[in-house]
Short mmCIF file of C-alpha atoms in Angstrom, two decimals:
data_model
loop_
_atom_site.label_atom_id
_atom_site.label_comp_id
_atom_site.label_asym_id
_atom_site.label_seq_id
_atom_site.Cartn_x
_atom_site.Cartn_y
_atom_site.Cartn_z
CA MET A 1 -192.56 -14.37 -73.35
CA ASP A 2 -191.66 -18.03 -73.47
CA GLY A 3 -190.06 -19.93 -76.32
CA THR A 4 -189.13 -17.86 -79.33
CA ILE A 5 -189.25 -14.12 -78.78
CA TYR A 6 -191.32 -13.69 -81.92
CA GLN A 7 -193.75 -16.55 -81.14
CA ASP A 8 -194.07 -17.77 -84.72
CA CYS A 9 -196.08 -14.75 -85.97
CA ASP A 10 -199.04 -15.70 -83.77
CA ALA A 11 -199.28 -12.61 -81.53
CA PRO A 12 -200.63 -9.10 -82.20
CA LEU A 13 -198.23 -6.86 -84.10
CA LEU A 14 -196.10 -5.33 -81.35
CA ALA A 15 -195.01 -2.54 -83.67
CA PHE A 16 -198.43 -0.93 -83.77
CA GLU A 17 -197.49 1.73 -81.25
CA GLY A 18 -198.81 0.25 -78.03
CA VAL A 19 -202.39 -0.15 -79.28
CA ASP A 20 -204.34 -3.38 -78.85
CA ASP A 21 -204.11 -4.96 -82.30
CA SER A 22 -205.83 -8.24 -81.50
CA GLY A 23 -209.08 -7.21 -83.22
CA PRO A 24 -210.12 -7.81 -86.81
CA GLY A 25 -207.79 -5.16 -88.24
CA ASP A 26 -210.57 -2.91 -89.59
CA TRP A 27 -210.18 0.41 -87.75
CA ALA A 28 -212.76 3.17 -87.83
CA GLY A 29 -211.74 6.64 -88.93
CA ARG A 30 -208.66 5.72 -90.95
CA PRO A 31 -207.98 7.57 -94.23
CA PRO A 32 -209.58 6.03 -97.33
CA ARG A 33 -207.23 3.97 -99.50
CA ARG A 34 -207.61 2.68 -103.00
CA ARG A 35 -207.28 -1.09 -103.15
CA VAL A 36 -206.27 -3.40 -105.97
CA PRO A 37 -207.77 -6.92 -106.16
CA TRP A 38 -205.44 -9.83 -105.43
CA GLY A 39 -205.89 -11.02 -108.99
CA GLY A 40 -203.92 -8.02 -110.37
CA ALA A 41 -200.29 -7.94 -111.40
CA GLY A 42 -199.22 -9.30 -108.02
CA LYS A 43 -195.50 -8.62 -108.53
CA ILE A 44 -195.46 -5.39 -106.47
CA ALA A 45 -197.18 -5.17 -103.11
CA VAL A 46 -197.45 -2.76 -100.19
CA ILE A 47 -197.93 -3.80 -96.58
CA SER A 48 -199.12 -0.73 -94.71
CA ASN A 49 -199.53 -0.11 -91.00
CA PRO A 50 -202.60 2.18 -90.91
CA ARG A 51 -201.75 3.23 -87.35
CA SER A 52 -198.30 4.53 -88.23
CA HIS A 53 -197.75 8.25 -87.73
CA ARG A 54 -197.83 9.43 -91.35
CA ASN A 55 -200.50 6.96 -92.46
CA THR A 56 -203.01 8.39 -89.97
CA ARG A 57 -202.55 11.87 -91.42
CA GLN A 58 -202.67 11.36 -95.16
CA PRO A 59 -203.95 8.62 -97.46
CA LEU A 60 -201.43 6.24 -98.95
CA THR A 61 -201.55 6.59 -102.74
CA VAL A 62 -201.07 3.26 -104.51
CA PRO A 63 -200.56 3.09 -108.30
CA ASP A 64 -202.73 0.82 -110.43
CA GLY A 65 -201.58 -2.77 -110.43
CA VAL A 66 -199.96 -2.62 -106.99
CA VAL A 67 -201.47 -4.79 -104.26
CA LEU A 68 -202.21 -3.06 -100.93
CA ALA A 69 -202.64 -5.01 -97.69
CA GLU A 70 -203.17 -3.72 -94.12
CA PRO A 71 -202.88 -6.70 -91.77
CA GLY A 72 -203.67 -5.92 -88.16
CA THR A 73 -202.31 -8.98 -86.35
CA ARG A 74 -199.44 -11.37 -86.85
CA PRO A 75 -201.74 -14.19 -88.07
CA GLU A 76 -203.11 -11.76 -90.69
CA LEU A 77 -199.58 -10.73 -91.57
CA ARG A 78 -198.56 -14.36 -92.03
CA ARG A 79 -201.53 -15.06 -94.31
CA THR A 80 -200.80 -11.91 -96.32
CA LEU A 81 -197.14 -12.80 -96.76
CA ALA A 82 -197.97 -16.39 -97.66
CA LYS A 83 -200.32 -15.15 -100.40
CA LEU A 84 -197.67 -12.76 -101.71
CA ALA A 85 -195.09 -15.53 -101.75
CA GLN A 86 -197.51 -17.77 -103.64
CA ASP A 87 -198.14 -14.98 -106.17
CA GLY A 88 -194.41 -14.49 -106.72
CA VAL A 89 -194.13 -10.94 -105.40
CA GLU A 90 -190.86 -9.32 -106.49
CA LEU A 91 -191.02 -5.98 -104.66
CA LEU A 92 -192.50 -5.68 -101.16
CA ILE A 93 -192.92 -2.11 -99.89
CA ILE A 94 -193.39 -1.59 -96.14
CA ALA A 95 -195.23 1.59 -95.16
CA GLY A 96 -194.61 2.07 -91.45
CA GLY A 97 -192.00 2.81 -88.79
CA ASP A 98 -189.02 0.78 -87.64
CA GLY A 99 -191.16 -1.59 -85.59
CA THR A 100 -193.43 -2.39 -88.52
CA VAL A 101 -190.38 -3.09 -90.71
CA ARG A 102 -189.01 -5.40 -88.01
CA ASP A 103 -192.25 -7.37 -87.78
CA VAL A 104 -192.72 -7.73 -91.55
CA LEU A 105 -189.11 -8.80 -92.14
CA THR A 106 -189.17 -11.23 -89.22
CA CYS A 107 -192.34 -12.98 -90.30
CA GLY A 108 -191.40 -12.64 -93.98
CA ASP A 109 -188.02 -14.28 -93.45
CA GLU A 110 -189.83 -17.37 -92.20
CA VAL A 111 -192.59 -17.35 -94.82
CA PHE A 112 -190.19 -16.75 -97.73
CA LYS A 113 -187.76 -19.31 -96.25
CA GLY A 114 -184.90 -16.84 -96.04
CA ALA A 115 -185.30 -15.59 -99.62
CA LEU A 116 -187.07 -12.25 -99.16
CA PRO A 117 -188.05 -10.26 -102.26
CA ASP A 118 -186.61 -6.79 -102.82
CA ILE A 119 -187.78 -4.52 -99.99
CA GLY A 120 -188.84 -0.86 -100.07
CA VAL A 121 -189.25 1.12 -96.84
CA LEU A 122 -191.55 4.16 -96.64
CA PRO A 123 -190.80 6.20 -93.48
CA CYS A 124 -194.33 6.44 -92.08
CA GLY A 125 -193.64 5.87 -88.36
CA LYS A 126 -192.59 8.02 -85.44
CA THR A 127 -189.10 6.52 -85.66
CA ASN A 128 -187.61 5.68 -89.06
CA ALA A 129 -183.94 5.00 -88.40
CA LEU A 130 -183.60 2.42 -91.19
CA ALA A 131 -185.11 4.80 -93.76
CA ILE A 132 -182.65 7.48 -92.63
CA ASP A 133 -179.79 5.02 -93.04
CA LEU A 134 -180.94 4.18 -96.56
CA GLY A 135 -181.35 7.85 -97.49
CA ILE A 136 -185.12 7.70 -98.09
CA ALA A 137 -186.89 11.06 -97.90
CA ASP A 138 -189.72 11.59 -95.40
CA ASP A 139 -192.21 12.28 -98.19
CA CYS A 140 -191.24 9.34 -100.39
CA GLY A 141 -194.27 7.54 -101.84
CA VAL A 142 -195.07 4.19 -103.41
CA ALA A 143 -194.63 5.49 -106.98
CA GLU A 144 -191.13 6.80 -106.24
CA MET A 145 -190.17 3.49 -104.66
CA VAL A 146 -191.44 1.57 -107.70
CA ASP A 147 -189.45 3.87 -109.99
CA GLY A 148 -186.30 3.21 -107.95
CA TRP A 149 -186.88 -0.53 -108.19
CA ARG A 150 -187.38 -0.41 -111.95
CA ALA A 151 -184.14 1.58 -112.22
CA ASN A 152 -182.41 -1.15 -110.19
CA ARG A 153 -181.36 1.22 -107.39
CA ILE A 154 -180.59 -1.33 -104.67
CA THR A 155 -178.73 -0.91 -101.37
CA PRO A 156 -177.86 -4.16 -99.60
CA ARG A 157 -178.00 -4.08 -95.83
CA PRO A 158 -177.68 -7.11 -93.50
CA PRO A 159 -180.17 -7.25 -90.63
CA LEU A 160 -179.25 -7.80 -87.01
CA LEU A 161 -180.54 -11.24 -85.94
CA VAL A 162 -181.63 -11.67 -82.30
CA ASN A 163 -182.20 -15.18 -80.94
CA ARG A 164 -182.65 -16.85 -77.64
CA PRO A 165 -179.97 -19.59 -77.34
CA GLY A 166 -181.24 -22.65 -79.19
CA ASP A 167 -183.92 -20.81 -81.17
CA SER A 168 -184.05 -21.40 -84.91
CA ARG A 169 -186.23 -18.36 -85.73
CA PRO A 170 -184.61 -15.01 -85.04
CA VAL A 171 -186.12 -11.56 -84.84
CA LEU A 172 -184.75 -9.33 -87.62
CA GLY A 173 -183.94 -5.74 -86.69
CA PHE A 174 -181.37 -3.02 -87.19
CA LEU A 175 -180.81 -1.15 -83.93
CA PHE A 176 -180.34 -2.94 -80.58
CA GLY A 177 -179.91 -1.13 -77.29
CA ALA A 178 -179.67 -2.04 -73.60
CA GLY A 179 -178.88 -0.23 -70.35
CA THR A 180 -179.92 3.42 -70.48
CA PHE A 181 -181.01 2.90 -74.09
CA VAL A 182 -184.19 1.35 -72.66
CA ASP A 183 -184.84 4.41 -70.47
CA ALA A 184 -184.11 6.76 -73.37
CA THR A 185 -186.57 4.88 -75.59
CA GLN A 186 -189.28 5.21 -72.96
CA MET A 187 -188.45 8.93 -72.78
CA ALA A 188 -188.84 9.16 -76.56
CA GLN A 189 -192.29 7.60 -76.28
CA THR A 190 -193.20 10.47 -73.96
CA THR A 191 -191.97 13.05 -76.47
CA HIS A 192 -194.08 11.35 -79.15
CA ARG A 193 -197.21 12.27 -77.21
CA PHE A 194 -196.29 15.93 -77.67
CA GLY A 195 -195.77 15.55 -81.40
CA ALA A 196 -191.98 15.07 -81.47
CA VAL A 197 -190.90 12.43 -83.98
CA ASN A 198 -187.73 11.24 -85.72
CA ASN A 199 -184.70 13.53 -85.11
CA LEU A 200 -186.58 15.86 -82.76
CA ALA A 201 -187.59 12.95 -80.51
CA VAL A 202 -184.00 11.65 -80.52
CA ALA A 203 -182.63 15.08 -79.64
CA LEU A 204 -185.08 15.68 -76.78
CA SER A 205 -184.44 12.22 -75.34
CA MET A 206 -180.68 12.74 -75.51
CA VAL A 207 -180.88 16.09 -73.73
CA ALA A 208 -183.14 14.69 -70.99
CA GLY A 209 -180.93 11.62 -70.57
CA ALA A 210 -177.75 13.71 -70.41
CA ILE A 211 -179.24 15.96 -67.72
CA SER A 212 -180.38 12.93 -65.69
CA THR A 213 -176.90 11.41 -65.95
CA ILE A 214 -174.98 14.58 -65.10
CA MET A 215 -177.23 15.49 -62.15
CA GLY A 216 -177.42 11.99 -60.66
CA SER A 217 -175.07 10.29 -58.21
CA ASP A 218 -173.22 7.09 -59.13
CA LYS A 219 -176.08 5.14 -57.49
CA SER A 220 -178.81 6.81 -59.53
CA PRO A 221 -180.63 4.52 -61.99
CA TRP A 222 -179.17 6.38 -64.97
CA ARG A 223 -175.53 6.16 -63.85
CA ALA A 224 -175.58 2.77 -62.12
CA GLY A 225 -176.38 0.95 -65.37
CA LYS A 226 -177.42 -2.67 -65.84
CA ARG A 227 -175.47 -5.90 -65.51
CA ILE A 228 -174.59 -7.13 -69.00
CA ALA A 229 -172.33 -10.07 -69.82
CA ILE A 230 -170.77 -9.89 -73.28
CA ARG A 231 -168.92 -12.58 -75.22
CA TYR A 232 -167.92 -11.72 -78.77
CA GLY A 233 -167.30 -14.34 -81.45
CA GLN A 234 -163.84 -15.49 -82.52
CA ASP A 235 -163.74 -12.99 -85.41
CA ALA A 236 -164.14 -10.00 -83.06
CA LYS A 237 -162.25 -6.85 -83.99
CA PRO A 238 -161.76 -4.79 -80.82
CA ARG A 239 -160.62 -1.21 -81.24
CA HIS A 240 -157.84 0.04 -78.96
CA GLY A 241 -157.63 -3.17 -76.93
CA ALA A 242 -161.27 -3.48 -75.89
CA ALA A 243 -162.06 -6.75 -74.10
CA THR A 244 -163.89 -9.42 -76.11
CA HIS A 245 -165.28 -11.23 -73.01
CA SER A 246 -166.51 -9.28 -70.01
CA VAL A 247 -169.15 -9.11 -67.29
CA GLY A 248 -170.09 -5.91 -65.52
CA HIS A 249 -172.48 -3.01 -65.16
CA ARG A 250 -172.93 -1.06 -68.36
CA PHE A 251 -174.28 2.43 -68.77
CA LEU A 252 -175.01 1.66 -72.41
CA PHE A 253 -174.80 -1.19 -74.90
CA MET A 254 -175.69 -0.67 -78.55
CA ALA A 255 -175.39 -2.84 -81.65
CA SER A 256 -176.33 -2.18 -85.26
CA THR A 257 -175.65 -3.12 -88.86
CA MET A 258 -176.69 0.31 -90.17
CA HIS A 259 -174.18 2.72 -91.68
CA LYS A 260 -175.85 6.01 -90.76
CA MET A 261 -177.66 6.93 -87.54
CA PRO A 262 -180.37 9.56 -87.00
CA MET A 263 -179.07 13.14 -86.69
CA ASP A 264 -175.79 11.91 -88.25
CA LEU A 265 -174.74 10.59 -84.84
CA CYS A 266 -171.49 8.63 -84.99
CA ALA A 267 -171.92 6.35 -81.98
CA PHE A 268 -170.07 3.47 -83.64
CA GLY A 269 -167.18 5.56 -84.93
CA PRO A 270 -166.12 5.67 -88.61
CA THR A 271 -168.73 4.53 -91.13
CA ARG A 272 -168.22 0.87 -92.00
CA ALA A 273 -170.15 -2.26 -92.86
CA GLY A 274 -170.95 -5.18 -90.56
CA LEU A 275 -172.22 -5.65 -87.02
CA LYS A 276 -170.83 -2.93 -84.77
CA THR A 277 -171.14 -2.45 -81.02
CA LEU A 278 -170.67 0.36 -78.54
CA VAL A 279 -170.23 -0.34 -74.82
CA VAL A 280 -170.02 2.34 -72.13
CA ASP A 281 -169.13 1.11 -68.64
CA ALA A 282 -171.10 2.25 -65.59
CA PRO A 283 -170.87 4.66 -63.98
CA PRO A 284 -169.77 6.69 -67.02
CA ARG A 285 -166.52 8.58 -66.57
CA ARG A 286 -166.03 12.17 -67.82
CA PHE A 287 -169.50 11.81 -69.24
CA LEU A 288 -170.02 15.13 -70.98
CA ARG A 289 -166.59 15.18 -72.64
CA ASN A 290 -166.91 11.61 -73.87
CA LEU A 291 -170.52 12.14 -74.99
CA ILE A 292 -169.43 14.99 -77.25
CA ARG A 293 -166.54 12.91 -78.59
CA LEU A 294 -168.88 9.98 -79.22
CA LEU A 295 -171.39 12.06 -81.13
CA ARG A 296 -168.59 13.40 -83.31
CA GLY A 297 -167.32 9.92 -84.08
CA ARG A 298 -164.02 10.28 -82.22
CA ASP A 299 -162.26 7.02 -81.58
CA ASP A 300 -159.06 6.90 -79.52
CA GLU A 301 -157.31 5.20 -76.63
CA ARG A 302 -158.31 7.88 -74.11
CA MET A 303 -161.97 6.98 -74.57
CA GLU A 304 -161.10 3.30 -74.14
CA ARG A 305 -159.41 4.09 -70.81
CA ASP A 306 -162.58 5.95 -69.78
CA GLY A 307 -164.65 2.81 -70.36
CA VAL A 308 -165.92 3.52 -73.88
CA HIS A 309 -165.42 0.42 -76.02
CA ARG A 310 -166.11 -0.37 -79.67
CA VAL A 311 -165.95 -3.91 -81.03
CA ASP A 312 -166.99 -5.34 -84.41
CA ALA A 313 -168.03 -9.00 -84.60
CA SER A 314 -170.33 -11.23 -86.64
CA SER A 315 -171.83 -12.83 -83.48
CA ILE A 316 -172.25 -11.88 -79.82
CA ASP A 317 -173.56 -13.78 -76.79
CA LEU A 318 -175.32 -11.52 -74.29
CA GLU A 319 -176.82 -11.84 -70.83
CA VAL A 320 -178.91 -8.68 -70.40
CA GLU A 321 -180.42 -7.27 -67.22
CA GLY A 322 -183.36 -4.89 -67.53
CA GLY A 323 -184.42 -5.90 -71.02
CA PHE A 324 -183.43 -4.40 -74.34
CA VAL A 325 -184.91 -2.42 -77.21
CA LEU A 326 -184.94 -3.62 -80.81
CA ASP A 327 -186.19 -1.01 -83.28
CA GLY A 328 -188.39 0.71 -80.72
CA GLU A 329 -189.86 -2.38 -79.04
CA VAL A 330 -188.88 -3.44 -75.50
CA PHE A 331 -188.05 -7.12 -75.04
CA PRO A 332 -187.45 -8.96 -71.72
CA GLU A 333 -184.11 -9.49 -70.02
CA GLY A 334 -182.24 -12.78 -70.39
CA ALA A 335 -179.71 -14.56 -72.57
CA TYR A 336 -179.60 -13.74 -76.29
CA VAL A 337 -177.42 -14.29 -79.33
CA LEU A 338 -176.85 -11.40 -81.75
CA SER A 339 -175.52 -12.09 -85.23
CA GLU A 340 -175.20 -10.51 -88.64
CA GLY A 341 -177.76 -11.81 -91.14
CA LYS A 342 -177.71 -12.26 -94.89
CA PRO A 343 -177.96 -8.91 -96.71
CA ILE A 344 -181.45 -7.77 -97.74
CA ALA A 345 -181.90 -5.92 -101.04
CA PHE A 346 -183.42 -2.54 -100.12
CA VAL A 347 -184.72 -0.26 -102.85
CA THR A 348 -183.81 3.42 -102.82
CA PRO A 349 -185.79 5.98 -104.88
#
């Protein structure tokens, strides 16, 4: 990937679960869906990923007067969003997994010039961390989301912005991971093939990763980590004396603006707003003890001495070896800038 990491909405939708999406976007064998002409009410619209896990198993029911679109490539997505912006859409519901949400918000932020409409998220993918954070039930439908919007049930949540240095168009996401997070994500993709999704996929990947880490030597790929240079912004809030500028091999680096993680994991410590990071030095020390303490949300100086660091900051400069994962998609290694974006108004049923 050269230039912007999103390439101005002109590539196939990466979120569509590793399938070639460069075709016309009209897939055989998908469930029938009732469509509403563009000339309808136009104020509420659904962008659905027909290849998302739940959408391939049951039809998406759309109430009368709600526009339904199923773009298959980023150019189609751009045209769809441009039409919705022209029509003055007020509620945009995204029916897909975390990757689909990332793609729609990233392209939408550009098309709507930073003024996105209210957003609803239907957890239809194999991973739905943002929906879990927002407290949206697995079986939530379009009608329930519309009811929540009409009742003005809104939860603001800032996205995590990821840029290459000098880029003006960021990718919008919510969960960033590097180091062994990349390996764990690839493991989760394997569990998906056997039908494990959401919390089950997370649990299986964690168990497999823990075993690989415990059984391996300090030179094993899991324990050796990746070289990651980190420079936090001037407003950084390190906990227990964590360094704000450092270069070294990291077992794990994570960043997120979410409040709640899948399985109620407490990787970032106490629940709080803003951009939060977790850094675990490589090789990990007293791994099993600190893993249990991490998952329980413990936060003390002993963990800091063992190389477990938590820092909050509104911006972070990174140099990442081995690539990174943003909401389920692997991106290439290199220099990046992470920052906290303007809050998005998410609807909750």
